[in-house]
Amino acid sequence: MEFDNSFDVPLPPPQAWAMLMDIPRITPCMPGAELTEIVDPQNFKGKISVRLGPVALVFAGRVEFGSIDAVNHTARIKAQGSDAKGRGAANAAATFRIEPAGTGSKVLIRTDLMLSGAVAQYGRGAGMIQATAAQIIGQFAGNLRVQLAKEPAAPATAAQSATPPPKARPISGLSLLVRVIWSRLAALFSGGGT
């Protein structure tokens, strides 16, 4: 399934690009994510935790950056991971690009996601998967803004960069379900009144 997400960064495109390509720096902003190994500058290993109701899923896998275009601020990312308890796997290919937006930037992401095994049934329906992705991206963007607000305007010193921001908490299935229901009700009533 394919879906689009976007978020704003309060930095001009060149600075937003440099920040988003600094994987160790931004990983703690991703809800439930943990960087476990830097294989090389374009390949990383990690884990991400997602909670869907009573089911806690932990995917361990690999992320590879390809087709990096620093001039036009675009990149392609391939990610694959398997649930630690053998309940399935996820494979994703995503492209992202950064565009100017006012005094900052807008990051546009297109994702092609394929789930297999029992995991595919937990997130059955494109609406649930898209809502989960939107919530993760929204929390990531919020955590990124908080991190940027705490950093001094000058370049970070070695001591500052050695202290990573606190890890973001995993996405809760209950809060996701409430948001999905609320957004569907809002869409129903806004479209149904005409």
Coordinates of N, CA and C in Angstrom, one line a residue, residues 21-165:
M21 N 19.6 14.0 7.6 CA 20.6 12.9 7.2 C 21.5 12.5 8.4
D22 N 21.4 13.1 9.5 CA 22.2 12.8 10.7 C 21.4 11.8 11.5
I23 N 21.4 10.5 11.1 CA 20.6 9.5 11.7 C 20.8 9.3 13.2
P24 N 22.0 9.2 13.7 CA 22.1 9.1 15.2 C 21.4 10.3 15.9
R25 N 21.5 11.4 15.3 CA 20.9 12.6 16.0 C 19.3 12.6 16.0
I26 N 18.7 12.1 14.9 CA 17.3 12.2 14.8 C 16.6 10.9 15.3
T27 N 17.3 9.8 15.3 CA 16.6 8.5 15.7 C 15.8 8.6 17.0
P28 N 16.4 9.2 18.1 CA 15.7 9.3 19.3 C 14.3 10.1 19.2
C29 N 14.2 10.9 18.2 CA 12.9 11.6 18.0 C 11.8 10.7 17.4
M30 N 12.2 9.6 16.8 CA 11.2 8.7 16.2 C 10.6 7.8 17.3
P31 N 9.2 7.9 17.5 CA 8.6 7.1 18.5 C 8.9 5.6 18.5
G32 N 9.4 5.1 19.6 CA 9.7 3.7 19.7 C 11.0 3.2 19.0
A33 N 11.8 4.1 18.4 CA 12.9 3.7 17.6 C 14.2 3.7 18.4
E34 N 15.1 2.7 18.0 CA 16.4 2.6 18.6 C 17.4 2.2 17.6
L35 N 18.5 3.0 17.5 CA 19.5 2.7 16.5 C 20.5 1.7 17.2
T36 N 20.7 0.5 16.6 CA 21.5 -0.5 17.3 C 22.9 -0.6 16.6
E37 N 23.0 -0.2 15.3 CA 24.3 -0.3 14.7 C 24.4 0.6 13.5
I38 N 25.5 1.3 13.3 CA 25.8 2.1 12.1 C 26.7 1.2 11.3
V39 N 26.2 0.6 10.2 CA 27.0 -0.3 9.4 C 27.9 0.5 8.6
D40 N 27.5 1.6 7.9 CA 28.3 2.6 7.2 C 27.4 3.8 7.1
P41 N 27.9 4.9 6.5 CA 27.1 6.1 6.4 C 25.7 6.0 5.8
Q42 N 25.4 4.9 5.0 CA 24.1 4.8 4.4 C 23.3 3.6 4.8
N43 N 23.9 2.8 5.7 CA 23.2 1.6 6.2 C 23.2 1.5 7.7
F44 N 22.0 1.2 8.3 CA 21.8 1.3 9.7 C 21.0 0.1 10.1
K45 N 21.2 -0.4 11.4 CA 20.4 -1.4 12.0 C 19.7 -0.8 13.2
G46 N 18.5 -1.3 13.4 CA 17.8 -0.7 14.5 C 16.5 -1.5 14.9
K47 N 15.8 -1.0 15.8 CA 14.5 -1.6 16.3 C 13.5 -0.5 16.4
I48 N 12.2 -0.9 16.2 CA 11.1 0.1 16.4 C 10.0 -0.7 17.1
S49 N 9.4 -0.1 18.1 CA 8.3 -0.7 18.9 C 7.0 0.0 18.6
V50 N 6.0 -0.8 18.3 CA 4.7 -0.2 18.1 C 3.7 -1.1 18.9
R51 N 2.7 -0.4 19.5 CA 1.7 -1.1 20.3 C 0.4 -1.0 19.6
L52 N -0.2 -2.1 19.3 CA -1.6 -2.1 18.7 C -2.5 -2.8 19.7
G53 N -3.2 -1.9 20.5 CA -4.1 -2.5 21.6 C -3.2 -3.3 22.5
P54 N -3.6 -4.5 22.8 CA -2.8 -5.3 23.7 C -1.6 -6.0 23.1
V55 N -1.4 -5.8 21.8 CA -0.3 -6.5 21.1 C 0.9 -5.5 21.0
A56 N 2.0 -5.8 21.6 CA 3.3 -5.1 21.4 C 4.1 -5.7 20.4
L57 N 4.5 -5.0 19.4 CA 5.3 -5.5 18.3 C 6.7 -4.8 18.3
V58 N 7.7 -5.5 18.2 CA 9.1 -5.0 18.1 C 9.7 -5.5 16.8
F59 N 9.9 -4.6 15.9 CA 10.6 -4.9 14.6 C 12.1 -4.6 14.7
A60 N 12.9 -5.6 14.4 CA 14.3 -5.4 14.3 C 14.7 -5.5 12.8
G61 N 15.5 -4.6 12.3 CA 15.8 -4.7 10.9 C 16.9 -3.7 10.5
R62 N 16.8 -3.4 9.2 CA 17.8 -2.6 8.5 C 17.2 -1.5 7.7
V63 N 17.9 -0.4 7.6 CA 17.5 0.8 6.8 C 18.7 1.1 5.9
E64 N 18.4 1.3 4.6 CA 19.4 1.6 3.7 C 19.0 2.9 2.9
F65 N 19.9 3.9 2.9 CA 19.7 5.1 2.1 C 20.3 4.9 0.7
G66 N 19.5 5.2 -0.3 CA 20.0 5.1 -1.7 C 19.5 6.3 -2.5
S67 N 20.1 6.5 -3.6 CA 19.7 7.6 -4.5 C 19.7 9.0 -3.7
I68 N 20.7 9.2 -3.0 CA 20.8 10.5 -2.2 C 21.2 11.6 -3.1
D69 N 20.4 12.7 -3.2 CA 20.7 13.9 -4.0 C 20.7 15.1 -3.0
A70 N 21.9 15.4 -2.6 CA 22.0 16.5 -1.6 C 21.7 17.9 -2.2
V71 N 21.9 18.0 -3.5 CA 21.6 19.3 -4.2 C 20.1 19.6 -4.2
N72 N 19.3 18.6 -4.6 CA 17.9 18.7 -4.7 C 17.1 18.2 -3.4
H73 N 17.9 17.8 -2.4 CA 17.4 17.4 -1.1 C 16.3 16.3 -1.2
T74 N 16.7 15.2 -1.9 CA 15.9 14.1 -2.1 C 16.7 12.8 -1.7
A75 N 16.0 11.8 -1.3 CA 16.6 10.5 -1.0 C 15.6 9.4 -1.1
R76 N 16.1 8.2 -1.3 CA 15.2 7.0 -1.3 C 15.7 6.1 -0.2
I77 N 14.8 5.6 0.6 CA 15.1 4.7 1.7 C 14.4 3.4 1.6
K78 N 15.2 2.3 1.9 CA 14.6 1.0 1.9 C 14.7 0.5 3.4
A79 N 13.6 0.0 3.9 CA 13.7 -0.6 5.3 C 13.0 -1.9 5.3
Q80 N 13.6 -2.8 6.1 CA 13.0 -4.1 6.2 C 13.2 -4.6 7.7
G81 N 12.2 -5.2 8.2 CA 12.3 -5.7 9.6 C 11.3 -6.8 9.9
S82 N 11.7 -7.6 10.9 CA 10.9 -8.7 11.3 C 10.5 -8.5 12.8
D83 N 9.3 -8.9 13.1 CA 8.9 -8.9 14.5 C 9.7 -9.9 15.3
A84 N 10.1 -9.5 16.5 CA 11.0 -10.3 17.3 C 10.4 -11.6 17.7
K85 N 9.1 -11.7 17.8 CA 8.4 -12.9 18.2 C 7.9 -13.7 17.0
G86 N 8.4 -13.4 15.8 CA 8.0 -14.2 14.6 C 6.6 -14.0 14.1
R87 N 6.0 -12.9 14.4 CA 4.6 -12.7 14.0 C 4.5 -12.0 12.6
G88 N 5.6 -11.8 11.9 CA 5.5 -11.2 10.6 C 6.6 -10.3 10.3
A89 N 6.5 -9.6 9.2 CA 7.6 -8.7 8.7 C 7.0 -7.5 8.0
A90 N 7.8 -6.5 7.9 CA 7.5 -5.2 7.2 C 8.6 -4.9 6.2
N91 N 8.2 -4.5 5.0 CA 9.2 -4.0 4.0 C 8.6 -2.7 3.5
A92 N 9.5 -1.7 3.5 CA 9.0 -0.4 3.0 C 10.1 0.2 2.1
A93 N 9.6 0.9 1.1 CA 10.4 1.8 0.3 C 9.8 3.2 0.4
A94 N 10.6 4.2 0.7 CA 10.1 5.5 0.8 C 11.0 6.5 0.1
T95 N 10.4 7.5 -0.4 CA 11.2 8.6 -1.0 C 10.8 9.9 -0.2
F96 N 11.8 10.7 0.1 CA 11.5 12.0 0.8 C 12.2 13.1 0.1
R97 N 11.6 14.2 0.1 CA 12.2 15.4 -0.4 C 11.9 16.6 0.5
I98 N 12.7 17.6 0.4 CA 12.6 18.8 1.2 C 12.4 20.0 0.3
E99 N 11.3 20.7 0.6 CA 11.0 21.9 -0.2 C 11.0 23.1 0.7
P100 N 11.3 24.3 0.2 CA 11.1 25.5 1.0 C 9.7 25.8 1.4
A101 N 9.4 26.2 2.6 CA 8.1 26.6 3.0 C 8.2 27.8 4.0
G102 N 7.9 28.9 3.5 CA 8.0 30.1 4.3 C 9.5 30.3 4.7
T103 N 9.7 30.5 6.0 CA 11.1 30.6 6.5 C 11.7 29.3 6.8
G104 N 11.0 28.2 6.7 CA 11.5 26.8 7.0 C 11.4 25.9 5.8
S105 N 11.1 24.7 6.1 CA 11.0 23.6 5.1 C 9.8 22.7 5.3
K106 N 9.4 22.1 4.2 CA 8.4 21.0 4.3 C 9.1 19.8 3.8
V107 N 8.9 18.7 4.6 CA 9.4 17.4 4.2 C 8.3 16.5 3.7
L108 N 8.4 16.1 2.5 CA 7.3 15.3 1.8 C 7.8 13.8 1.7
I109 N 7.0 12.9 2.2 CA 7.4 11.5 2.2 C 6.3 10.7 1.5
R110 N 6.8 9.8 0.6 CA 5.9 8.8 -0.1 C 6.4 7.5 0.3
T111 N 5.5 6.6 0.9 CA 5.9 5.3 1.4 C 5.1 4.2 0.7
D112 N 5.8 3.2 0.3 CA 5.2 2.0 -0.2 C 5.5 0.9 0.8
L113 N 4.5 0.4 1.5 CA 4.7 -0.5 2.6 C 4.0 -1.9 2.3
M114 N 4.7 -2.9 2.7 CA 4.1 -4.3 2.6 C 4.3 -5.0 3.9
L115 N 3.2 -5.5 4.5 CA 3.3 -6.2 5.7 C 3.0 -7.7 5.4
S116 N 3.6 -8.6 6.2 CA 3.3 -10.0 5.9 C 3.1 -10.7 7.3
G117 N 2.5 -11.9 7.3 CA 2.3 -12.7 8.5 C 1.1 -12.1 9.3
A118 N 1.1 -12.4 10.6 CA 0.1 -12.0 11.5 C 0.1 -10.5 11.6
V119 N 1.2 -9.8 11.5 CA 1.3 -8.4 11.6 C 0.4 -7.7 10.6
A120 N 0.3 -8.3 9.4 CA -0.6 -7.7 8.4 C -2.1 -7.7 8.8
Q121 N -2.5 -8.7 9.6 CA -3.8 -8.8 10.1 C -4.1 -7.8 11.3
Y122 N -3.0 -7.5 12.1 CA -3.2 -6.6 13.2 C -3.5 -5.2 12.7
G123 N -2.9 -4.8 11.6 CA -3.1 -3.5 11.0 C -4.0 -3.5 9.8
R124 N -4.9 -4.5 9.7 CA -5.7 -4.7 8.6 C -6.4 -3.4 8.2
G125 N -6.4 -3.1 6.9 CA -7.1 -1.9 6.4 C -6.1 -0.8 6.3
A126 N -6.1 -0.2 5.1 CA -5.2 0.9 4.8 C -5.4 2.1 5.8
G127 N -6.6 2.3 6.2 CA -6.9 3.4 7.1 C -6.1 3.3 8.4
M128 N -6.0 2.1 9.0 CA -5.3 2.0 10.3 C -3.8 2.2 10.0
I129 N -3.3 1.6 9.0 CA -1.8 1.8 8.7 C -1.5 3.2 8.4
Q130 N -2.3 3.9 7.6 CA -2.1 5.3 7.3 C -2.2 6.2 8.5
A131 N -3.1 5.9 9.4 CA -3.3 6.6 10.6 C -2.1 6.4 11.6
T132 N -1.6 5.2 11.6 CA -0.4 4.9 12.4 C 0.8 5.7 11.9
A133 N 1.0 5.6 10.6 CA 2.1 6.4 9.9 C 2.0 7.9 10.2
A134 N 0.8 8.4 10.1 CA 0.6 9.8 10.3 C 0.9 10.2 11.8
Q135 N 0.5 9.3 12.7 CA 0.8 9.6 14.1 C 2.3 9.5 14.4
I136 N 2.9 8.5 13.8 CA 4.4 8.4 14.0 C 5.1 9.6 13.5
I137 N 4.8 10.0 12.3 CA 5.4 11.2 11.6 C 5.1 12.5 12.4
G138 N 3.8 12.6 12.9 CA 3.5 13.8 13.7 C 4.3 13.9 15.0
Q139 N 4.4 12.7 15.7 CA 5.2 12.7 16.9 C 6.6 13.0 16.7
F140 N 7.2 12.4 15.6 CA 8.5 12.6 15.2 C 8.8 14.1 15.0
A141 N 7.9 14.7 14.2 CA 8.1 16.2 13.9 C 8.0 17.0 15.2
G142 N 7.1 16.7 16.0 CA 7.0 17.4 17.3 C 8.3 17.2 18.2
N143 N 8.8 16.0 18.2 CA 10.0 15.7 19.0 C 11.2 16.4 18.4
L144 N 11.2 16.5 17.1 CA 12.3 17.2 16.4 C 12.3 18.7 16.7
R145 N 11.1 19.3 16.7 CA 11.0 20.7 17.0 C 11.4 21.0 18.4
V146 N 11.1 20.1 19.4 CA 11.5 20.3 20.8 C 13.0 20.2 20.9
Q147 N 13.6 19.2 20.2 CA 15.0 19.0 20.2 C 15.7 20.3 19.6
L148 N 15.2 20.8 18.5 CA 15.8 22.0 17.9 C 15.7 23.2 18.8
A149 N 14.6 23.3 19.5 CA 14.4 24.5 20.4 C 15.4 24.4 21.6
K150 N 15.8 23.2 22.0 CA 16.7 23.1 23.1 C 18.2 23.3 22.7
E151 N 18.5 23.2 21.4 CA 19.9 23.3 20.9 C 20.2 24.7 20.7
P152 N 21.5 25.1 21.1 CA 21.9 26.5 20.8 C 22.0 26.7 19.3
A153 N 22.0 28.0 19.0 CA 22.1 28.4 17.6 C 23.4 28.1 17.0
A154 N 24.5 28.1 17.8 CA 25.8 27.8 17.4 C 25.9 26.3 17.2
P155 N 26.9 25.8 16.4 CA 27.1 24.4 16.2 C 27.4 23.7 17.5
A156 N 26.9 22.5 17.6 CA 27.0 21.7 18.9 C 28.4 21.4 19.2
T157 N 28.8 21.4 20.5 CA 30.1 21.0 20.9 C 30.1 19.5 21.0
A158 N 31.3 18.9 21.2 CA 31.4 17.4 21.3 C 30.5 16.9 22.5
A159 N 30.5 17.7 23.6 CA 29.8 17.3 24.8 C 28.3 17.3 24.5
Q160 N 27.8 18.3 23.8 CA 26.4 18.4 23.5 C 26.0 17.3 22.6
S161 N 26.8 17.0 21.5 CA 26.4 15.9 20.6 C 26.5 14.6 21.2
A162 N 27.3 14.4 22.3 CA 27.4 13.1 23.0 C 26.2 12.8 23.8
T163 N 25.4 13.8 24.1 CA 24.2 13.6 24.9 C 23.0 13.5 24.0
P164 N 22.5 12.3 23.6 CA 21.3 12.3 22.7 C 20.1 12.7 23.5
P165 N 19.1 13.2 22.7 CA 17.8 13.5 23.3 C 17.1 12.3 23.9

